[in-house]
């Protein structure tokens, strides 16, 4: 790790840290769909890559240092060690590659981008995408605590550019998924309708696939009461 950051500083390149394990199915999926792509190999010339095997004896100390615990985790750092973003390893490979390219193209640290967004300052379209695709669910860095996450994501969803429905929808879905069985966010009818539109649209569902699959249970519990008539039909739409 120290050698990698030394090389990064000398070459003025970001560092891409990949935290995974050989037994981890999503890690193997990532290797099969992203790491073997020619366009990913071409992009690798622009960063210093480090693989940390979570099963190695010293790996847990590194994990604690970089605040990573879930597999797979991809973190892009500036040459000096500031975190630019945590890439969603469970998303489609083209989406991950697009975010990596955005981060490599002068991406600012995620903490600065988040602060500016919450302060109402102008962000680029790429910076809004970085916020929407950031792996909030496995971010243990202290950027936003788990208890604050639903409200912060909802705040970002409201402030996202009106013309970028995909970004605002993703932020709303993540706010619901972070809501701890519905305790963190009280959705209204408009949000329920937004989710219904995504579930009814194959293209939109595919675009948001990683959030829908990973957060289905929490989203259903946030949107419907345990004994409500709406629960079973919503579960059926998620299953479909």
PDB file of C-alpha atoms in Angstrom:
ATOM      1  CA  UNK A   1       0.000   0.000   0.000  1.00  0.00           C
ATOM      2  CA  UNK A   2       2.737   2.451   0.935  1.00  0.00           C
ATOM      3  CA  UNK A   3       4.682   1.659  -2.234  1.00  0.00           C
ATOM      4  CA  UNK A   4       1.525   2.115  -4.297  1.00  0.00           C
ATOM      5  CA  UNK A   5       0.843   5.564  -2.873  1.00  0.00           C
ATOM      6  CA  UNK A   6       4.510   6.467  -3.305  1.00  0.00           C
ATOM      7  CA  UNK A   7       4.277   5.497  -6.964  1.00  0.00           C
ATOM      8  CA  UNK A   8       0.994   7.398  -7.287  1.00  0.00           C
ATOM      9  CA  UNK A   9       2.513  10.586  -5.897  1.00  0.00           C
ATOM     10  CA  UNK A  10       5.577  10.262  -8.110  1.00  0.00           C
ATOM     11  CA  UNK A  11       3.452   9.730 -11.231  1.00  0.00           C
ATOM     12  CA  UNK A  12       0.562  11.990 -10.158  1.00  0.00           C
ATOM     13  CA  UNK A  13      -1.948   9.165 -10.600  1.00  0.00           C
ATOM     14  CA  UNK A  14      -4.930   8.119  -8.466  1.00  0.00           C
ATOM     15  CA  UNK A  15      -4.902   4.819  -6.572  1.00  0.00           C
ATOM     16  CA  UNK A  16      -7.619   2.215  -7.117  1.00  0.00           C
ATOM     17  CA  UNK A  17      -7.925  -0.080  -4.105  1.00  0.00           C
ATOM     18  CA  UNK A  18      -9.805  -3.333  -4.668  1.00  0.00           C
ATOM     19  CA  UNK A  19     -10.823  -5.206  -1.517  1.00  0.00           C
ATOM     20  CA  UNK A  20     -12.053  -8.720  -2.215  1.00  0.00           C
ATOM     21  CA  UNK A  21     -11.710 -12.436  -1.559  1.00  0.00           C
ATOM     22  CA  UNK A  22     -11.436 -15.524  -3.756  1.00  0.00           C
ATOM     23  CA  UNK A  23     -14.534 -17.179  -2.215  1.00  0.00           C
ATOM     24  CA  UNK A  24     -16.760 -14.101  -2.678  1.00  0.00           C
ATOM     25  CA  UNK A  25     -19.292 -14.606  -5.555  1.00  0.00           C
ATOM     26  CA  UNK A  26     -19.774 -10.851  -6.250  1.00  0.00           C
ATOM     27  CA  UNK A  27     -15.970 -10.474  -6.367  1.00  0.00           C
ATOM     28  CA  UNK A  28     -15.710 -13.248  -8.939  1.00  0.00           C
ATOM     29  CA  UNK A  29     -18.526 -11.621 -10.895  1.00  0.00           C
ATOM     30  CA  UNK A  30     -16.609  -8.344 -10.846  1.00  0.00           C
ATOM     31  CA  UNK A  31     -13.469 -10.050 -12.108  1.00  0.00           C
ATOM     32  CA  UNK A  32     -15.426 -11.787 -14.871  1.00  0.00           C
ATOM     33  CA  UNK A  33     -17.345  -8.708 -16.059  1.00  0.00           C
ATOM     34  CA  UNK A  34     -15.111  -5.680 -15.348  1.00  0.00           C
ATOM     35  CA  UNK A  35     -11.472  -6.578 -14.790  1.00  0.00           C
ATOM     36  CA  UNK A  36     -11.239  -8.610 -18.002  1.00  0.00           C
ATOM     37  CA  UNK A  37     -12.599  -5.834 -20.252  1.00  0.00           C
ATOM     38  CA  UNK A  38     -10.203  -4.276 -22.743  1.00  0.00           C
ATOM     39  CA  UNK A  39     -11.481  -0.789 -21.957  1.00  0.00           C
ATOM     40  CA  UNK A  40     -10.812  -1.378 -18.246  1.00  0.00           C
ATOM     41  CA  UNK A  41      -7.281  -2.540 -19.098  1.00  0.00           C
ATOM     42  CA  UNK A  42      -6.814   0.643 -21.135  1.00  0.00           C
ATOM     43  CA  UNK A  43      -7.990   2.796 -18.216  1.00  0.00           C
ATOM     44  CA  UNK A  44      -5.636   0.977 -15.828  1.00  0.00           C
ATOM     45  CA  UNK A  45      -2.732   2.907 -17.335  1.00  0.00           C
ATOM     46  CA  UNK A  46      -4.120   6.009 -15.642  1.00  0.00           C
ATOM     47  CA  UNK A  47      -4.141   4.736 -12.051  1.00  0.00           C
ATOM     48  CA  UNK A  48      -2.101   2.612  -9.641  1.00  0.00           C
ATOM     49  CA  UNK A  49      -4.024  -0.559  -8.780  1.00  0.00           C
ATOM     50  CA  UNK A  50      -3.805  -2.388  -5.450  1.00  0.00           C
ATOM     51  CA  UNK A  51      -5.569  -5.661  -4.641  1.00  0.00           C
ATOM     52  CA  UNK A  52      -6.093  -6.476  -0.963  1.00  0.00           C
ATOM     53  CA  UNK A  53      -7.093 -10.082  -0.337  1.00  0.00           C
ATOM     54  CA  UNK A  54      -9.430  -9.922   2.649  1.00  0.00           C
ATOM     55  CA  UNK A  55      -8.319 -13.395   3.776  1.00  0.00           C
ATOM     56  CA  UNK A  56      -4.665 -12.478   4.185  1.00  0.00           C
ATOM     57  CA  UNK A  57      -3.401 -12.100   7.789  1.00  0.00           C
ATOM     58  CA  UNK A  58      -2.722  -8.350   7.590  1.00  0.00           C
ATOM     59  CA  UNK A  59      -5.786  -7.528   5.500  1.00  0.00           C
ATOM     60  CA  UNK A  60      -8.114  -6.702   8.383  1.00  0.00           C
ATOM     61  CA  UNK A  61      -5.736  -4.021   9.653  1.00  0.00           C
ATOM     62  CA  UNK A  62      -5.713  -2.471   6.196  1.00  0.00           C
ATOM     63  CA  UNK A  63      -9.485  -2.764   6.059  1.00  0.00           C
ATOM     64  CA  UNK A  64      -9.796  -0.912   9.355  1.00  0.00           C
ATOM     65  CA  UNK A  65      -7.385   1.769   8.133  1.00  0.00           C
ATOM     66  CA  UNK A  66      -9.285   2.386   4.896  1.00  0.00           C
ATOM     67  CA  UNK A  67     -12.709   1.846   6.524  1.00  0.00           C
ATOM     68  CA  UNK A  68     -13.709  -1.057   4.278  1.00  0.00           C
ATOM     69  CA  UNK A  69     -15.455  -4.197   5.479  1.00  0.00           C
ATOM     70  CA  UNK A  70     -17.690  -5.557   2.690  1.00  0.00           C
ATOM     71  CA  UNK A  71     -16.670  -7.522  -0.375  1.00  0.00           C
ATOM     72  CA  UNK A  72     -16.183  -6.331  -3.055  1.00  0.00           C
ATOM     73  CA  UNK A  73     -15.163  -2.739  -2.400  1.00  0.00           C
ATOM     74  CA  UNK A  74     -13.492  -0.477  -4.945  1.00  0.00           C
ATOM     75  CA  UNK A  75     -12.131   2.814  -3.622  1.00  0.00           C
ATOM     76  CA  UNK A  76     -10.550   5.495  -5.789  1.00  0.00           C
ATOM     77  CA  UNK A  77      -8.075   7.774  -3.980  1.00  0.00           C
ATOM     78  CA  UNK A  78      -6.163  10.886  -4.958  1.00  0.00           C
ATOM     79  CA  UNK A  79      -2.370  10.422  -5.028  1.00  0.00           C
ATOM     80  CA  UNK A  80      -2.262  11.911  -1.511  1.00  0.00           C
ATOM     81  CA  UNK A  81      -4.851   9.490  -0.113  1.00  0.00           C
ATOM     82  CA  UNK A  82      -8.099  11.500  -0.197  1.00  0.00           C
ATOM     83  CA  UNK A  83     -11.080   9.363  -1.128  1.00  0.00           C
ATOM     84  CA  UNK A  84     -12.639  10.318  -4.475  1.00  0.00           C
ATOM     85  CA  UNK A  85     -15.378   7.698  -4.404  1.00  0.00           C
ATOM     86  CA  UNK A  86     -16.367   4.138  -3.537  1.00  0.00           C
ATOM     87  CA  UNK A  87     -17.387   2.445  -6.738  1.00  0.00           C
ATOM     88  CA  UNK A  88     -20.411   0.134  -6.764  1.00  0.00           C
ATOM     89  CA  UNK A  89     -18.869  -3.271  -7.431  1.00  0.00           C
ATOM     90  CA  UNK A  90     -22.317  -4.826  -7.730  1.00  0.00           C
ATOM     91  CA  UNK A  91     -23.457  -2.528 -10.575  1.00  0.00           C
ATOM     92  CA  UNK A  92     -23.175  -3.364 -14.268  1.00  0.00           C
ATOM     93  CA  UNK A  93     -19.595  -3.214 -15.540  1.00  0.00           C
ATOM     94  CA  UNK A  94     -20.250  -0.368 -18.027  1.00  0.00           C
ATOM     95  CA  UNK A  95     -21.706   1.751 -15.209  1.00  0.00           C
ATOM     96  CA  UNK A  96     -18.704   1.100 -12.982  1.00  0.00           C
ATOM     97  CA  UNK A  97     -16.307   1.880 -15.814  1.00  0.00           C
ATOM     98  CA  UNK A  98     -18.127   5.132 -16.585  1.00  0.00           C
ATOM     99  CA  UNK A  99     -17.827   6.212 -12.954  1.00  0.00           C
ATOM    100  CA  UNK A 100     -14.167   5.243 -12.856  1.00  0.00           C
ATOM    101  CA  UNK A 101     -13.535   7.357 -15.956  1.00  0.00           C
ATOM    102  CA  UNK A 102     -15.324  10.292 -14.340  1.00  0.00           C
ATOM    103  CA  UNK A 103     -13.218   9.906 -11.200  1.00  0.00           C
ATOM    104  CA  UNK A 104     -10.024   9.736 -13.205  1.00  0.00           C
ATOM    105  CA  UNK A 105     -10.971  12.877 -15.129  1.00  0.00           C
ATOM    106  CA  UNK A 106     -10.152  15.187 -12.255  1.00  0.00           C
ATOM    107  CA  UNK A 107     -12.707  13.851  -9.794  1.00  0.00           C
ATOM    108  CA  UNK A 108     -12.814  15.744  -6.498  1.00  0.00           C
ATOM    109  CA  UNK A 109     -12.886  14.007  -3.108  1.00  0.00           C
ATOM    110  CA  UNK A 110     -16.389  12.786  -2.313  1.00  0.00           C
ATOM    111  CA  UNK A 111     -16.453  14.707   0.979  1.00  0.00           C
ATOM    112  CA  UNK A 112     -15.993  18.023  -0.852  1.00  0.00           C
ATOM    113  CA  UNK A 113     -18.599  17.124  -3.484  1.00  0.00           C
ATOM    114  CA  UNK A 114     -21.118  16.132  -0.800  1.00  0.00           C
ATOM    115  CA  UNK A 115     -20.515  19.325   1.185  1.00  0.00           C
ATOM    116  CA  UNK A 116     -21.043  21.478  -1.907  1.00  0.00           C
ATOM    117  CA  UNK A 117     -24.208  19.588  -2.872  1.00  0.00           C
ATOM    118  CA  UNK A 118     -25.720  20.028   0.581  1.00  0.00           C
ATOM    119  CA  UNK A 119     -24.765  23.724   0.565  1.00  0.00           C
ATOM    120  CA  UNK A 120     -26.638  24.228  -2.703  1.00  0.00           C
ATOM    121  CA  UNK A 121     -23.530  24.900  -4.785  1.00  0.00           C
ATOM    122  CA  UNK A 122     -23.395  23.964  -8.457  1.00  0.00           C
ATOM    123  CA  UNK A 123     -22.090  20.489  -9.296  1.00  0.00           C
ATOM    124  CA  UNK A 124     -21.225  18.950 -12.631  1.00  0.00           C
ATOM    125  CA  UNK A 125     -23.371  16.155 -14.039  1.00  0.00           C
ATOM    126  CA  UNK A 126     -20.525  13.724 -13.327  1.00  0.00           C
ATOM    127  CA  UNK A 127     -20.366  14.822  -9.694  1.00  0.00           C
ATOM    128  CA  UNK A 128     -24.093  14.189  -9.267  1.00  0.00           C
ATOM    129  CA  UNK A 129     -23.603  10.735 -10.796  1.00  0.00           C
ATOM    130  CA  UNK A 130     -20.732  10.062  -8.390  1.00  0.00           C
ATOM    131  CA  UNK A 131     -23.023  10.911  -5.469  1.00  0.00           C
ATOM    132  CA  UNK A 132     -25.837   8.752  -6.838  1.00  0.00           C
ATOM    133  CA  UNK A 133     -23.626   5.737  -7.563  1.00  0.00           C
ATOM    134  CA  UNK A 134     -21.436   6.043  -4.469  1.00  0.00           C
ATOM    135  CA  UNK A 135     -21.510   2.822  -2.431  1.00  0.00           C
ATOM    136  CA  UNK A 136     -23.209   4.405   0.565  1.00  0.00           C
ATOM    137  CA  UNK A 137     -24.275   1.049   1.988  1.00  0.00           C
ATOM    138  CA  UNK A 138     -20.680  -0.112   2.500  1.00  0.00           C
ATOM    139  CA  UNK A 139     -19.099   3.259   3.279  1.00  0.00           C
ATOM    140  CA  UNK A 140     -17.710   3.041   6.798  1.00  0.00           C
ATOM    141  CA  UNK A 141     -15.468   6.067   6.357  1.00  0.00           C
ATOM    142  CA  UNK A 142     -17.618   8.339   8.501  1.00  0.00           C
ATOM    143  CA  UNK A 143     -18.665  10.479   5.526  1.00  0.00           C
ATOM    144  CA  UNK A 144     -22.286  10.010   6.642  1.00  0.00           C
ATOM    145  CA  UNK A 145     -23.342   7.854   9.580  1.00  0.00           C
ATOM    146  CA  UNK A 146     -25.793   5.027   9.029  1.00  0.00           C
ATOM    147  CA  UNK A 147     -28.469   6.871  10.997  1.00  0.00           C
ATOM    148  CA  UNK A 148     -28.075  10.031   8.905  1.00  0.00           C
ATOM    149  CA  UNK A 149     -27.910   8.232   5.563  1.00  0.00           C
ATOM    150  CA  UNK A 150     -31.627   8.078   4.613  1.00  0.00           C
ATOM    151  CA  UNK A 151     -32.198  11.784   5.307  1.00  0.00           C
ATOM    152  CA  UNK A 152     -28.999  12.867   3.532  1.00  0.00           C
ATOM    153  CA  UNK A 153     -29.789  10.753   0.469  1.00  0.00           C
ATOM    154  CA  UNK A 154     -33.336  12.128   0.370  1.00  0.00           C
ATOM    155  CA  UNK A 155     -31.928  15.660   0.650  1.00  0.00           C
ATOM    156  CA  UNK A 156     -29.622  14.975  -2.302  1.00  0.00           C
ATOM    157  CA  UNK A 157     -32.493  13.475  -4.300  1.00  0.00           C
ATOM    158  CA  UNK A 158     -34.471  16.682  -3.861  1.00  0.00           C
ATOM    159  CA  UNK A 159     -31.494  18.849  -4.859  1.00  0.00           C
ATOM    160  CA  UNK A 160     -30.448  16.729  -7.868  1.00  0.00           C
ATOM    161  CA  UNK A 161     -30.926  18.382 -11.292  1.00  0.00           C
ATOM    162  CA  UNK A 162     -34.577  18.262 -12.322  1.00  0.00           C
ATOM    163  CA  UNK A 163     -33.725  17.071 -15.821  1.00  0.00           C
ATOM    164  CA  UNK A 164     -31.738  14.053 -14.625  1.00  0.00           C
ATOM    165  CA  UNK A 165     -34.445  11.655 -13.515  1.00  0.00           C
ATOM    166  CA  UNK A 166     -32.101   8.669 -13.415  1.00  0.00           C
ATOM    167  CA  UNK A 167     -29.835  10.317 -10.834  1.00  0.00           C
ATOM    168  CA  UNK A 168     -32.622  11.594  -8.582  1.00  0.00           C
ATOM    169  CA  UNK A 169     -34.451   8.251  -8.800  1.00  0.00           C
ATOM    170  CA  UNK A 170     -31.308   6.369  -7.798  1.00  0.00           C
ATOM    171  CA  UNK A 171     -30.834   8.657  -4.798  1.00  0.00           C
ATOM    172  CA  UNK A 172     -34.476   8.121  -3.735  1.00  0.00           C
ATOM    173  CA  UNK A 173     -34.111   4.355  -4.092  1.00  0.00           C
ATOM    174  CA  UNK A 174     -30.933   4.401  -2.019  1.00  0.00           C
ATOM    175  CA  UNK A 175     -32.637   6.510   0.637  1.00  0.00           C
ATOM    176  CA  UNK A 176     -35.403   3.911   0.858  1.00  0.00           C
ATOM    177  CA  UNK A 177     -32.895   1.038   0.893  1.00  0.00           C
ATOM    178  CA  UNK A 178     -31.026   2.700   3.769  1.00  0.00           C
ATOM    179  CA  UNK A 179     -34.185   3.214   5.806  1.00  0.00           C
ATOM    180  CA  UNK A 180     -33.761   0.277   8.217  1.00  0.00           C
ATOM    181  CA  UNK A 181     -37.120  -1.438   7.679  1.00  0.00           C
ATOM    182  CA  UNK A 182     -38.852   1.854   7.074  1.00  0.00           C
ATOM    183  CA  UNK A 183     -37.631   3.625  10.212  1.00  0.00           C
ATOM    184  CA  UNK A 184     -35.356   6.122   8.484  1.00  0.00           C
ATOM    185  CA  UNK A 185     -37.591   7.625   5.808  1.00  0.00           C
ATOM    186  CA  UNK A 186     -41.356   8.100   5.618  1.00  0.00           C
ATOM    187  CA  UNK A 187     -42.211   7.922   1.907  1.00  0.00           C
ATOM    188  CA  UNK A 188     -45.171   9.758   0.428  1.00  0.00           C
ATOM    189  CA  UNK A 189     -47.438   8.776  -2.474  1.00  0.00           C
ATOM    190  CA  UNK A 190     -45.196  10.511  -5.013  1.00  0.00           C
ATOM    191  CA  UNK A 191     -42.201   8.418  -3.989  1.00  0.00           C
ATOM    192  CA  UNK A 192     -44.261   5.227  -4.039  1.00  0.00           C
ATOM    193  CA  UNK A 193     -45.370   6.099  -7.576  1.00  0.00           C
ATOM    194  CA  UNK A 194     -41.761   6.749  -8.617  1.00  0.00           C
ATOM    195  CA  UNK A 195     -40.754   3.282  -7.413  1.00  0.00           C
ATOM    196  CA  UNK A 196     -43.753   1.753  -9.200  1.00  0.00           C
ATOM    197  CA  UNK A 197     -42.715   3.422 -12.458  1.00  0.00           C
ATOM    198  CA  UNK A 198     -39.192   2.017 -12.161  1.00  0.00           C
ATOM    199  CA  UNK A 199     -40.478  -1.486 -11.467  1.00  0.00           C
ATOM    200  CA  UNK A 200     -42.833  -1.279 -14.455  1.00  0.00           C
ATOM    201  CA  UNK A 201     -40.099  -0.170 -16.863  1.00  0.00           C
ATOM    202  CA  UNK A 202     -37.602  -2.922 -17.885  1.00  0.00           C
ATOM    203  CA  UNK A 203     -34.951  -0.410 -18.974  1.00  0.00           C
ATOM    204  CA  UNK A 204     -35.203   1.642 -15.776  1.00  0.00           C
ATOM    205  CA  UNK A 205     -35.217  -1.522 -13.665  1.00  0.00           C
ATOM    206  CA  UNK A 206     -32.070  -2.748 -15.383  1.00  0.00           C
ATOM    207  CA  UNK A 207     -30.370   0.622 -14.858  1.00  0.00           C
ATOM    208  CA  UNK A 208     -31.149   0.518 -11.131  1.00  0.00           C
ATOM    209  CA  UNK A 209     -30.721  -3.274 -10.871  1.00  0.00           C
ATOM    210  CA  UNK A 210     -28.082  -3.298  -8.126  1.00  0.00           C
ATOM    211  CA  UNK A 211     -30.119  -1.054  -5.811  1.00  0.00           C
ATOM    212  CA  UNK A 212     -33.395  -2.885  -6.486  1.00  0.00           C
ATOM    213  CA  UNK A 213     -31.842  -6.292  -5.843  1.00  0.00           C
ATOM    214  CA  UNK A 214     -29.812  -5.336  -2.794  1.00  0.00           C
ATOM    215  CA  UNK A 215     -32.378  -3.071  -1.148  1.00  0.00           C
ATOM    216  CA  UNK A 216     -35.674  -4.765  -2.052  1.00  0.00           C
ATOM    217  CA  UNK A 217     -36.533  -5.903   1.459  1.00  0.00           C
ATOM    218  CA  UNK A 218     -35.898  -2.524   3.080  1.00  0.00           C
ATOM    219  CA  UNK A 219     -37.693  -0.673   0.289  1.00  0.00           C
ATOM    220  CA  UNK A 220     -40.780  -2.865   0.607  1.00  0.00           C
ATOM    221  CA  UNK A 221     -40.837  -2.366   4.383  1.00  0.00           C
ATOM    222  CA  UNK A 222     -40.404   1.386   3.984  1.00  0.00           C
ATOM    223  CA  UNK A 223     -43.210   1.644   1.423  1.00  0.00           C
ATOM    224  CA  UNK A 224     -45.814  -0.650   2.998  1.00  0.00           C
ATOM    225  CA  UNK A 225     -46.961  -1.669   6.470  1.00  0.00           C
ATOM    226  CA  UNK A 226     -46.569  -5.303   7.531  1.00  0.00           C
ATOM    227  CA  UNK A 227     -50.298  -6.019   7.503  1.00  0.00           C
ATOM    228  CA  UNK A 228     -51.278  -3.795   4.580  1.00  0.00           C
ATOM    229  CA  UNK A 229     -53.037  -4.920   1.427  1.00  0.00           C
ATOM    230  CA  UNK A 230     -50.318  -3.195  -0.629  1.00  0.00           C
ATOM    231  CA  UNK A 231     -47.474  -5.393   0.687  1.00  0.00           C
ATOM    232  CA  UNK A 232     -48.020  -8.572  -1.387  1.00  0.00           C
ATOM    233  CA  UNK A 233     -48.554  -6.808  -4.756  1.00  0.00           C
ATOM    234  CA  UNK A 234     -45.411  -4.722  -4.211  1.00  0.00           C
ATOM    235  CA  UNK A 235     -43.363  -7.832  -3.364  1.00  0.00           C
ATOM    236  CA  UNK A 236     -44.689  -9.428  -6.550  1.00  0.00           C
ATOM    237  CA  UNK A 237     -43.576  -6.417  -8.626  1.00  0.00           C
ATOM    238  CA  UNK A 238     -40.084  -6.575  -7.096  1.00  0.00           C
ATOM    239  CA  UNK A 239     -39.908 -10.319  -7.781  1.00  0.00           C
ATOM    240  CA  UNK A 240     -40.959  -9.763 -11.375  1.00  0.00           C
TER     241      UNK A 240
END
